[in-house]
mmCIF file of C-alpha atoms in Angstrom:
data_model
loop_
_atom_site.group_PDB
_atom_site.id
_atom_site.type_symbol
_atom_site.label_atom_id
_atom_site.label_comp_id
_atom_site.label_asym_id
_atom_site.label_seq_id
_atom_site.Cartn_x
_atom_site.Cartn_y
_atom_site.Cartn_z
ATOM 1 C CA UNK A 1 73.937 116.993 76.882
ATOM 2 C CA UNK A 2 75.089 116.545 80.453
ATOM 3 C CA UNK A 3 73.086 119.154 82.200
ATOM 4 C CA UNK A 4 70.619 117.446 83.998
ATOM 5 C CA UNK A 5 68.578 120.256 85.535
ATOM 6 C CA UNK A 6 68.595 124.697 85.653
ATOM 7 C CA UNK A 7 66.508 126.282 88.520
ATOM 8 C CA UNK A 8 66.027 130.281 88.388
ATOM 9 C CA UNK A 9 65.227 131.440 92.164
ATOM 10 C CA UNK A 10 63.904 135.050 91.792
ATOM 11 C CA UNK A 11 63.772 135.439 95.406
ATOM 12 C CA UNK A 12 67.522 133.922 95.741
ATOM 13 C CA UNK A 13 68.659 136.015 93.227
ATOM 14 C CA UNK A 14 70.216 132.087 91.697
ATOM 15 C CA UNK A 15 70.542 130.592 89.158
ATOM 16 C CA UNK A 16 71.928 126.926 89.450
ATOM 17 C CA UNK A 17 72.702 124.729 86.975
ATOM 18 C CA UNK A 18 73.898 120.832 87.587
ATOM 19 C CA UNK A 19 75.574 118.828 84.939
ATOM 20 C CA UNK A 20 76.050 114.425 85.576
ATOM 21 C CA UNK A 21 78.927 113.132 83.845
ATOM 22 C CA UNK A 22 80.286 109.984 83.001
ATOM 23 C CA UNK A 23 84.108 110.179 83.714
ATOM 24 C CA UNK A 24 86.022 110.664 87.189
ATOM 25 C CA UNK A 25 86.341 113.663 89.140
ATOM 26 C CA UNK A 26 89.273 114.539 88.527
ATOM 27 C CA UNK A 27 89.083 114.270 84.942
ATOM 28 C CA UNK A 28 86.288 116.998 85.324
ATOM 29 C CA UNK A 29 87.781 119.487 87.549
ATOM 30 C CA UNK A 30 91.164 119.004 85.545
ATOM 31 C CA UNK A 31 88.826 120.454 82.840
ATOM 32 C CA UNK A 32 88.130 123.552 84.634
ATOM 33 C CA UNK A 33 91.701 123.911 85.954
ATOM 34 C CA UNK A 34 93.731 123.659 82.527
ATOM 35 C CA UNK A 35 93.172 126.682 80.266
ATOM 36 C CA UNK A 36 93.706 124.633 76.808
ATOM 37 C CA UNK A 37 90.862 122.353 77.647
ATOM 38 C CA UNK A 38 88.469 125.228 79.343
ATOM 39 C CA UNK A 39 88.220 127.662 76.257
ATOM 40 C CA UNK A 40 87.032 124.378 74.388
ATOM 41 C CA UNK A 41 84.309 124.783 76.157
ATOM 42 C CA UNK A 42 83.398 127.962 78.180
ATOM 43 C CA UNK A 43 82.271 129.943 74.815
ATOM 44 C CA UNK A 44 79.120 128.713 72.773
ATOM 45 C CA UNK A 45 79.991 127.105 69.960
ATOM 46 C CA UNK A 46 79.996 130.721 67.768
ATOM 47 C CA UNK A 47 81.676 132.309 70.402
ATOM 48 C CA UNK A 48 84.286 129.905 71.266
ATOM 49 C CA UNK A 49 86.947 131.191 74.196
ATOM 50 C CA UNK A 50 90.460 132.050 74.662
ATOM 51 C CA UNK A 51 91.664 132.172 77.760
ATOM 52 C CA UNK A 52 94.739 134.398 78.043
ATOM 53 C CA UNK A 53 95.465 133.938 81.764
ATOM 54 C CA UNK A 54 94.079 131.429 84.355
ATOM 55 C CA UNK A 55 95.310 131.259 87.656
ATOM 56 C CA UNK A 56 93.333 128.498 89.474
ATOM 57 C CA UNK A 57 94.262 129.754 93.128
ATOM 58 C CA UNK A 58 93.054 131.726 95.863
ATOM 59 C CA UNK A 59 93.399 135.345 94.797
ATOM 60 C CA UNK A 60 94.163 134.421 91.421
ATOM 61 C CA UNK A 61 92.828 135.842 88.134
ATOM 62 C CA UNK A 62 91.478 134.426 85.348
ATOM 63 C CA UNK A 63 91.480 136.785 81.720
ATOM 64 C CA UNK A 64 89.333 135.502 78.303
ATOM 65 C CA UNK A 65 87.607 136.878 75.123
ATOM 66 C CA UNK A 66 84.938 134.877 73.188
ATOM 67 C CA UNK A 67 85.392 135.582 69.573
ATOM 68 C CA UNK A 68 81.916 136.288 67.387
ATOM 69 C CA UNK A 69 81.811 134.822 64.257
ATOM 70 C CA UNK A 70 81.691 138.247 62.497
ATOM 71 C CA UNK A 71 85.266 138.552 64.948
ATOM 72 C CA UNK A 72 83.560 140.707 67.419
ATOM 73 C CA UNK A 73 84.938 140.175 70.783
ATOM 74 C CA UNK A 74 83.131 139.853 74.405
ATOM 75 C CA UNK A 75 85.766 139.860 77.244
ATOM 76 C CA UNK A 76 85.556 138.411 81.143
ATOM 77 C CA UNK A 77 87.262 137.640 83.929
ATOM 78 C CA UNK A 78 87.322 135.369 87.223
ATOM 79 C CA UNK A 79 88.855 136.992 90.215
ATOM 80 C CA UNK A 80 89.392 133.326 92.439
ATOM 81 C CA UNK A 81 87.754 134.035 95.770
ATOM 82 C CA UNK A 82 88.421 130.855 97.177
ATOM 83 C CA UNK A 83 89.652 127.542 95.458
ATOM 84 C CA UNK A 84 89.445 123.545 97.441
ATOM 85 C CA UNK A 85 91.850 121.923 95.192
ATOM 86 C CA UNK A 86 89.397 118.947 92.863
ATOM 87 C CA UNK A 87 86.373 119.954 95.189
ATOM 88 C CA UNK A 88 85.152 123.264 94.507
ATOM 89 C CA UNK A 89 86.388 127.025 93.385
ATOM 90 C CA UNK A 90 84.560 130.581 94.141
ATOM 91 C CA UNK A 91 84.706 133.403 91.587
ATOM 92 C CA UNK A 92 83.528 136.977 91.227
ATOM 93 C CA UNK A 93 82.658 136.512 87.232
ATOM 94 C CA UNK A 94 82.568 139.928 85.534
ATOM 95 C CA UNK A 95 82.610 141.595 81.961
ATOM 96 C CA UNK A 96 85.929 143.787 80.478
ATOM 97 C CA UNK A 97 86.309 146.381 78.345
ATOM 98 C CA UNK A 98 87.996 146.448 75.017
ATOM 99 C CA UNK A 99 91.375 147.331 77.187
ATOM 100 C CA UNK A 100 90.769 144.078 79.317
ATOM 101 C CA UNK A 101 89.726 146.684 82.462
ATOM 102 C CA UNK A 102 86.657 145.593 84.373
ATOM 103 C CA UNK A 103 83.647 147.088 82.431
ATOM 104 C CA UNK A 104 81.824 148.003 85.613
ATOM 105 C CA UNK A 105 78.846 149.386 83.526
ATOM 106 C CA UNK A 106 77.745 146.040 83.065
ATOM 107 C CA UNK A 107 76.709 143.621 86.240
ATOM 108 C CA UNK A 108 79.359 141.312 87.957
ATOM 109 C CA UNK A 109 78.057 138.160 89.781
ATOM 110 C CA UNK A 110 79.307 135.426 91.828
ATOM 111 C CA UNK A 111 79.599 131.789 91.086
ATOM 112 C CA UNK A 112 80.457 128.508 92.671
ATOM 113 C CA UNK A 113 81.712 125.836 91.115
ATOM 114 C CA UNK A 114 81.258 122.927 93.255
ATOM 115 C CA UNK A 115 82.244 118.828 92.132
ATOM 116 C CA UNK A 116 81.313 115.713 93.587
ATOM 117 C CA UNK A 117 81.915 112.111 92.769
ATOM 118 C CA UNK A 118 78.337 109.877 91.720
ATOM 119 C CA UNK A 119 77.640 106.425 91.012
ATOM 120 C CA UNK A 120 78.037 107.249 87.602
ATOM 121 C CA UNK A 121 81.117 109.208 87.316
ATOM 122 C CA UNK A 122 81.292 113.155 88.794
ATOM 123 C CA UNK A 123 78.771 116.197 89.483
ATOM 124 C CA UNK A 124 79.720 119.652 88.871
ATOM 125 C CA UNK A 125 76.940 122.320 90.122
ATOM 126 C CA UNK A 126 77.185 125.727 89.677
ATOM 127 C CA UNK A 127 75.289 128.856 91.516
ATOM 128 C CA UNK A 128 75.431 132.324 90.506
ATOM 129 C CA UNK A 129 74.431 134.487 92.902
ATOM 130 C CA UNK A 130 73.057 137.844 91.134
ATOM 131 C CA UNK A 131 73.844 140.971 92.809
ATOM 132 C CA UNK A 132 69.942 142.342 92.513
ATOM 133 C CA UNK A 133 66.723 141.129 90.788
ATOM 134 C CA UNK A 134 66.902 143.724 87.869
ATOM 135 C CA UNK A 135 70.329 142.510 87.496
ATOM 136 C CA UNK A 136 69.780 139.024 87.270
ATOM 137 C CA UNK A 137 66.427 139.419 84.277
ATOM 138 C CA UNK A 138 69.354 141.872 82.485
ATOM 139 C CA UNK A 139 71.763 138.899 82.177
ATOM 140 C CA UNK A 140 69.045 136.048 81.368
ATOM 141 C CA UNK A 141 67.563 138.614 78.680
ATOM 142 C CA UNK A 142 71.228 138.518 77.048
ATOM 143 C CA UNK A 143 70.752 135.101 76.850
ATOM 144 C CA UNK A 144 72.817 133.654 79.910
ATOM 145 C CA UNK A 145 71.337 130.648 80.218
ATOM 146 C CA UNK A 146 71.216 129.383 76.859
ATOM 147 C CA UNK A 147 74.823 130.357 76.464
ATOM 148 C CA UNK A 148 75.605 127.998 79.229
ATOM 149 C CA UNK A 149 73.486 125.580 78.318
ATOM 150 C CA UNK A 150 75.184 125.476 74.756
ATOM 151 C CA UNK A 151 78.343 126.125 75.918
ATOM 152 C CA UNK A 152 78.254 123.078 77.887
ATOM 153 C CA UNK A 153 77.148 120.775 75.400
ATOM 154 C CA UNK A 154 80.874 120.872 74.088
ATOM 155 C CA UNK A 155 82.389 119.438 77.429
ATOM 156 C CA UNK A 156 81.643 116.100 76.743
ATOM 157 C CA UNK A 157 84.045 116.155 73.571
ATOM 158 C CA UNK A 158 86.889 117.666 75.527
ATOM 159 C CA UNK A 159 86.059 115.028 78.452
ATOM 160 C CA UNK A 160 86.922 112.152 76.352
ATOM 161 C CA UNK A 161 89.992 113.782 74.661
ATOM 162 C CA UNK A 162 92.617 111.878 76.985
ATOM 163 C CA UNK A 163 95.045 112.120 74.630
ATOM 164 C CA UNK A 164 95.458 115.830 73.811
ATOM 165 C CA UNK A 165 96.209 117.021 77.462
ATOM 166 C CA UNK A 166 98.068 113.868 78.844
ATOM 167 C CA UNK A 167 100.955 114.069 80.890
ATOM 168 C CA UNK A 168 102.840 112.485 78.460
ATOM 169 C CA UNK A 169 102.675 114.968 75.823
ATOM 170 C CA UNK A 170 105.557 117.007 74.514
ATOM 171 C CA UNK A 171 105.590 120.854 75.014
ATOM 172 C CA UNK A 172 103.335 122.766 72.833
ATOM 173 C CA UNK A 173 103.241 126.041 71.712
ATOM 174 C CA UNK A 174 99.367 127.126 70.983
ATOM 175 C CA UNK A 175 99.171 130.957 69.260
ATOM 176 C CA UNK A 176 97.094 132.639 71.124
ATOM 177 C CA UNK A 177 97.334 136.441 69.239
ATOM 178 C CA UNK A 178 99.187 137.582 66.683
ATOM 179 C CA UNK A 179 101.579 138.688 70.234
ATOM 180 C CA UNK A 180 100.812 136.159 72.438
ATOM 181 C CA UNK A 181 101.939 132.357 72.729
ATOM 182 C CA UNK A 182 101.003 130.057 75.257
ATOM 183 C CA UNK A 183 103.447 127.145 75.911
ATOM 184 C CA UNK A 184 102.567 123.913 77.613
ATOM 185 C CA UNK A 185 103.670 120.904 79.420
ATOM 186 C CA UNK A 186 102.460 118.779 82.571
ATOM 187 C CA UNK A 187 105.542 117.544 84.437
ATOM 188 C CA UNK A 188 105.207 114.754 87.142
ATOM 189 C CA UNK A 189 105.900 116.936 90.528
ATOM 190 C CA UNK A 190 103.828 119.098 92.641
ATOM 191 C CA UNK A 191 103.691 122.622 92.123
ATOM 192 C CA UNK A 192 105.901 123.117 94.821
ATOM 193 C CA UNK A 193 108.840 120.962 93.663
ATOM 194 C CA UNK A 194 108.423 122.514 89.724
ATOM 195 C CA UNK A 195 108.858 126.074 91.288
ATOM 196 C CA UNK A 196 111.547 125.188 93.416
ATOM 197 C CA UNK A 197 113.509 123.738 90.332
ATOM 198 C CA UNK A 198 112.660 127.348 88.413
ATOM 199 C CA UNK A 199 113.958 129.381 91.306
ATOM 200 C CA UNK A 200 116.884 127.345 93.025
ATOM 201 C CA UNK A 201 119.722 128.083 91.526
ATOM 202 C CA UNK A 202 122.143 124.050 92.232
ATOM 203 C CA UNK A 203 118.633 122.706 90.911
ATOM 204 C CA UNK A 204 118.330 125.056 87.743
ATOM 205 C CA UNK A 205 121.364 123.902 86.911
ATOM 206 C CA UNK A 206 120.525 120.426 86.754
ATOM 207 C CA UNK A 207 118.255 120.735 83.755
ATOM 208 C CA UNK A 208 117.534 124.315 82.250
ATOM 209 C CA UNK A 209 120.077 123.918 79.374
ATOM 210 C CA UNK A 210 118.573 123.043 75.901
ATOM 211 C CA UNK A 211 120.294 120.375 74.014
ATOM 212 C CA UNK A 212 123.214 118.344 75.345
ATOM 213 C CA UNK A 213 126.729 119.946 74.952
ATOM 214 C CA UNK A 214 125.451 122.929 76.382
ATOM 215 C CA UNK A 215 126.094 124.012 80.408
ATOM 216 C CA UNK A 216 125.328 126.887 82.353
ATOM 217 C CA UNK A 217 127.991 129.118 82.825
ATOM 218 C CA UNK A 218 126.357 131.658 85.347
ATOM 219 C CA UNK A 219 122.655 131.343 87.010
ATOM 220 C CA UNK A 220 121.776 134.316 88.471
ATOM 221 C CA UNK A 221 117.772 134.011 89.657
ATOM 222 C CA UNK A 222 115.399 136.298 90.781
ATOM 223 C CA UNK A 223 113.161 136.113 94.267
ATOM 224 C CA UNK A 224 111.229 139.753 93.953
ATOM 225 C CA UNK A 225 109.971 142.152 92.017
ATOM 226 C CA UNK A 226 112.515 144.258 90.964
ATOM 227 C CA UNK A 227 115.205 141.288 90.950
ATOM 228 C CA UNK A 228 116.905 141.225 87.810
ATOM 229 C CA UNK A 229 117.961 137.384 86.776
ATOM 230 C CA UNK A 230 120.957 136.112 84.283
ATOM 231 C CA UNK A 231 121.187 132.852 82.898
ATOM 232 C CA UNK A 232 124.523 132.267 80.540
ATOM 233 C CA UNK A 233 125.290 129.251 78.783
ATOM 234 C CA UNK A 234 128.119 127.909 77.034
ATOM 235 C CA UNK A 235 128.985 125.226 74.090
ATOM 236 C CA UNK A 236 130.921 122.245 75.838
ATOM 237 C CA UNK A 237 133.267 119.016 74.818
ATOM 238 C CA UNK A 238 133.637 120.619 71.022
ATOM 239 C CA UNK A 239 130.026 121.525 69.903
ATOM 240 C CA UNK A 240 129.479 124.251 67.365
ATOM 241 C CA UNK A 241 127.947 127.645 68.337
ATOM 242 C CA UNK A 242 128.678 130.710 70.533
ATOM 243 C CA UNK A 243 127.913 131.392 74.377
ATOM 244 C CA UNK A 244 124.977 133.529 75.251
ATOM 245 C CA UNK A 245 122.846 134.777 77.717
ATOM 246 C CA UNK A 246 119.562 135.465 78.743
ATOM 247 C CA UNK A 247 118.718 138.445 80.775
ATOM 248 C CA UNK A 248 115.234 140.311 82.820
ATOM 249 C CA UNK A 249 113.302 141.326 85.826
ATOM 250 C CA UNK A 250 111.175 139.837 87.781
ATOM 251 C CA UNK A 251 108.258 142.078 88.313
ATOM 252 C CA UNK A 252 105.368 139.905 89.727
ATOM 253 C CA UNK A 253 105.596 136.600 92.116
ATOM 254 C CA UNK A 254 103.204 134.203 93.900
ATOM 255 C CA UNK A 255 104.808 131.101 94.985
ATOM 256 C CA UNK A 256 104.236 128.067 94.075
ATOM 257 C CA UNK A 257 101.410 129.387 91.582
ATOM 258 C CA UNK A 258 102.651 132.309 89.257
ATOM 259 C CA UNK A 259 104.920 134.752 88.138
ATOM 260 C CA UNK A 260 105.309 137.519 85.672
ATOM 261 C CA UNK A 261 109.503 138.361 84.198
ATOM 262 C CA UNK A 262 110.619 140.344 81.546
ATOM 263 C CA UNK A 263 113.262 138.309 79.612
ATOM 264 C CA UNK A 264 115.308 139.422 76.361
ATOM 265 C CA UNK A 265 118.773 137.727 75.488
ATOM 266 C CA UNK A 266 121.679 140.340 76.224
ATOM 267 C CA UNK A 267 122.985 142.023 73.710
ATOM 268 C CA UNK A 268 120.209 142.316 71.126
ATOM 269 C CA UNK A 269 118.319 145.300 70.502
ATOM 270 C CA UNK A 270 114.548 145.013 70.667
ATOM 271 C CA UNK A 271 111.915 145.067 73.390
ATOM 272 C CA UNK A 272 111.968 142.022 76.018
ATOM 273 C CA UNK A 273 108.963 139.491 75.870
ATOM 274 C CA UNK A 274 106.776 139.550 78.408
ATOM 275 C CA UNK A 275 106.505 135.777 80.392
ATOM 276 C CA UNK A 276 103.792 134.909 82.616
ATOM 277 C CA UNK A 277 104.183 131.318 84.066
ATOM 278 C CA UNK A 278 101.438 129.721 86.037
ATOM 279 C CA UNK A 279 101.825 126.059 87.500
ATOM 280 C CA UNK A 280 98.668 123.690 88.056
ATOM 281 C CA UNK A 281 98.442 120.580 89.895
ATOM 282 C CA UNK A 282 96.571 118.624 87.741
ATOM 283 C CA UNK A 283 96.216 114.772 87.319
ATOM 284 C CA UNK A 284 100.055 113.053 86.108
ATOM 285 C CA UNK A 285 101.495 116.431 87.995
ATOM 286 C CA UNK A 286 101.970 119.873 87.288
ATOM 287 C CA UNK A 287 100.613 121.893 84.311
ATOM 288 C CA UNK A 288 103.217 124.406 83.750
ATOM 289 C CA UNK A 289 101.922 127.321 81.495
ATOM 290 C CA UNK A 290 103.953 129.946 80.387
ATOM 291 C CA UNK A 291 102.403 133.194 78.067
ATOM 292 C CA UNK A 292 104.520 135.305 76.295
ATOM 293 C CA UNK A 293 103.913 138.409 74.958
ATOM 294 C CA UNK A 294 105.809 139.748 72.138
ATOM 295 C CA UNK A 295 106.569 143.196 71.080
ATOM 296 C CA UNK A 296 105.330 142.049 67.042
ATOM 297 C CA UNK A 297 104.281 139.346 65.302
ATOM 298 C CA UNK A 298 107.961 139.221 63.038
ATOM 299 C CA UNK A 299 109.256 139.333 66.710
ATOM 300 C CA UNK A 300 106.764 135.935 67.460
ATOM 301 C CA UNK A 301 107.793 134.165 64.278
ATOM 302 C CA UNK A 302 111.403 134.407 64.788
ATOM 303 C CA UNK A 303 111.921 133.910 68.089
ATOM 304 C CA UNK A 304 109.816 130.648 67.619
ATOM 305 C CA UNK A 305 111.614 129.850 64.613
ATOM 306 C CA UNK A 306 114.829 128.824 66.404
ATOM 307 C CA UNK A 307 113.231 125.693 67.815
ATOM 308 C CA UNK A 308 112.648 127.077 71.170
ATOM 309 C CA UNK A 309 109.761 124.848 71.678
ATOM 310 C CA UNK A 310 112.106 122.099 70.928
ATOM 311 C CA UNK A 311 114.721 123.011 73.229
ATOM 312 C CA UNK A 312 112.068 123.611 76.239
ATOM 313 C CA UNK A 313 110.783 119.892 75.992
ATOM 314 C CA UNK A 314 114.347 118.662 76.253
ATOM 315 C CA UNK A 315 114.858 120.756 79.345
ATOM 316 C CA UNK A 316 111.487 119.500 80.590
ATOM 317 C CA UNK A 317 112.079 116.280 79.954
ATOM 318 C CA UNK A 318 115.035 115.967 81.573
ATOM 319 C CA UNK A 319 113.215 118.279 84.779
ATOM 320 C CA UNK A 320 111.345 115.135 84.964
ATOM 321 C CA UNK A 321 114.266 112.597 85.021
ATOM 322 C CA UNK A 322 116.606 114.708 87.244
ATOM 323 C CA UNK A 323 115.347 116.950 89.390
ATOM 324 C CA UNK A 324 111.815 115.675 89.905
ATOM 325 C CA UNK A 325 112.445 112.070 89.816
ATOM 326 C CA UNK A 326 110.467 110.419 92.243
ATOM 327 C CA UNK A 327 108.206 113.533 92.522
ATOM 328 C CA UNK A 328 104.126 112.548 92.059
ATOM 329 C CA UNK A 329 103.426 110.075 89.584
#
């Protein structure tokens, strides 16, 4: 158990809570900042966490349910009120409502999340700051601190998992919902260069194609809401299969950090997915995350089925050896 201490300040209105752990900073705050390895944790073990948005960045939003084990759900959020990148991130932590609103019939409270380096390895303290003292015996009476306590237990496991999250790892596609898919991959380059290869069109080029024998034959991106993007590709040098092209609207954008597109490949009927791509320094480079949200679960399945995944790591892959060669180690 790496909590080391919990002190309840009435007169604060606190409650902080300090964890000592044996493995390098950034190891730990990488384990706040990637969403695969957080909803390890975050939940008590019989209400383990998904996390179906995280946006570790000033203004950003972070979106989760913990599932009961009768498969009763308890959602939250993080609205990111200030973030110092592997030293220490600010949050106004809050309940939702079945429709992932803010259920503002039950108390919100602010925490910070702060990390140091010790002797033995790295420090993470957190203070929540309770908005009244009525407020603050409502949420210990629900059982807030042993749900922290036991949630934390689990970190250690996750902390010595160096394998599953390395940033030499293939893409991944993790189900997240019947809907919903999350696909991942670190990529060695800073947020900044992996968003500039997404967005500039001579650099796009250079690797977003799938397979070899394939090219781009128009690249049409998107800089604001509203823009509508069109990527078209083309078999080349005698390789089966026909052109096609895929087609949406940007409707959200925060550079280098996220955005939100609608995407669907022209000329088939059916609603478009819904993609919402985050990017993450995190140690070996830049997590990129990208959730999509399907119209059905036949829609998930088959859409999956035709090796997507596959084709993303070769693109990504060859991100890494083109475009962002000689980017961050």
């Amino acid at each position: 158990m790496p909590i080391t201490s919990v002190a309840k300040d009435p007169e604060a209105l606190t409650l902080v809570v300090v964890a000592d752990f044996t493995v390098p900073l950034r190891r730990l705050w990488d384990a706040y900042a990637d969403p695969r390895q957080l909803e390890k944790f975050w939940g008590p073990p019989t209400w383990p966490a998904t996390f179906v948005r995280h946006d570790l960045a000033p203004g950003g939003l972070s979106e989760y349910y913990m599932t009961g084990p009768d498969g009763d759900r308890s959602g939250g959020y993080w609205e990111f009120l200030a973030v110092a990148e592997g030293r220490s991130f600010e949050v106004l932590d809050g309940f939702t409502r079945d429709d992932g609103e803010p259920n503002t019939d039950m108390p919100s409270m602010r925490m910070v999340f702060e990390f140091a380096e010790t002797d033995g390895g790295s420090r993470l303290t957190t203070t929540t700051h309770f908005n009244s003292l009525p407020e603050l015996e409502q949420l210990l009476e629900m059982g807030m601190e042993e749900g922290m306590t036991s949630a934390m237990g689990q970190i250690d496991d996750v902390l010595a998992d160096l394998r599953s999250f390395a940033a030499d790892r293939a893409t991944s596609a993790q189900l997240l919902s019947d809907t919903t898919v999350r696909i991942s991959r670190v990529v060695r380059g800073t947020p900044e260069q992996v968003w500039a290869a997404h967005h500039d069109p001579e650099l796009l080029r250079q690797w977003c194609y799938g397979p070899e024998g394939w090219e781009f034959t128009e690249c049409v991106t998107s800089t604001k809401p509203g823009d509508r993007h069109r990527y078209a590709y083309a078999p080349t040098n005698g390789t089966e299969g026909q052109g096609f092209a895929l087609v949406g609207e940007l409707l959200e954008t925060d550079p280098p950090h996220r955005e939100v597109f609608l995407e669907t490949m022209e000329g088939v009927d059916g609603p478009p997915t819904r993609n919402e791509q985050t990017l993450t320094p995190v140690d070996g480079g830049t997590l990129i995350s990208l959730v999509v949200t399907y119209d059905s679960r036949e829609q998930r399945d088959a859409i999956l089925g035709t090796g997507m995944t596959d084709g993303m790591e070769i693109s990504y892959a060859r991100l890494e050896e083109t475009v962002l060669a000689g980017g961050r180690p």
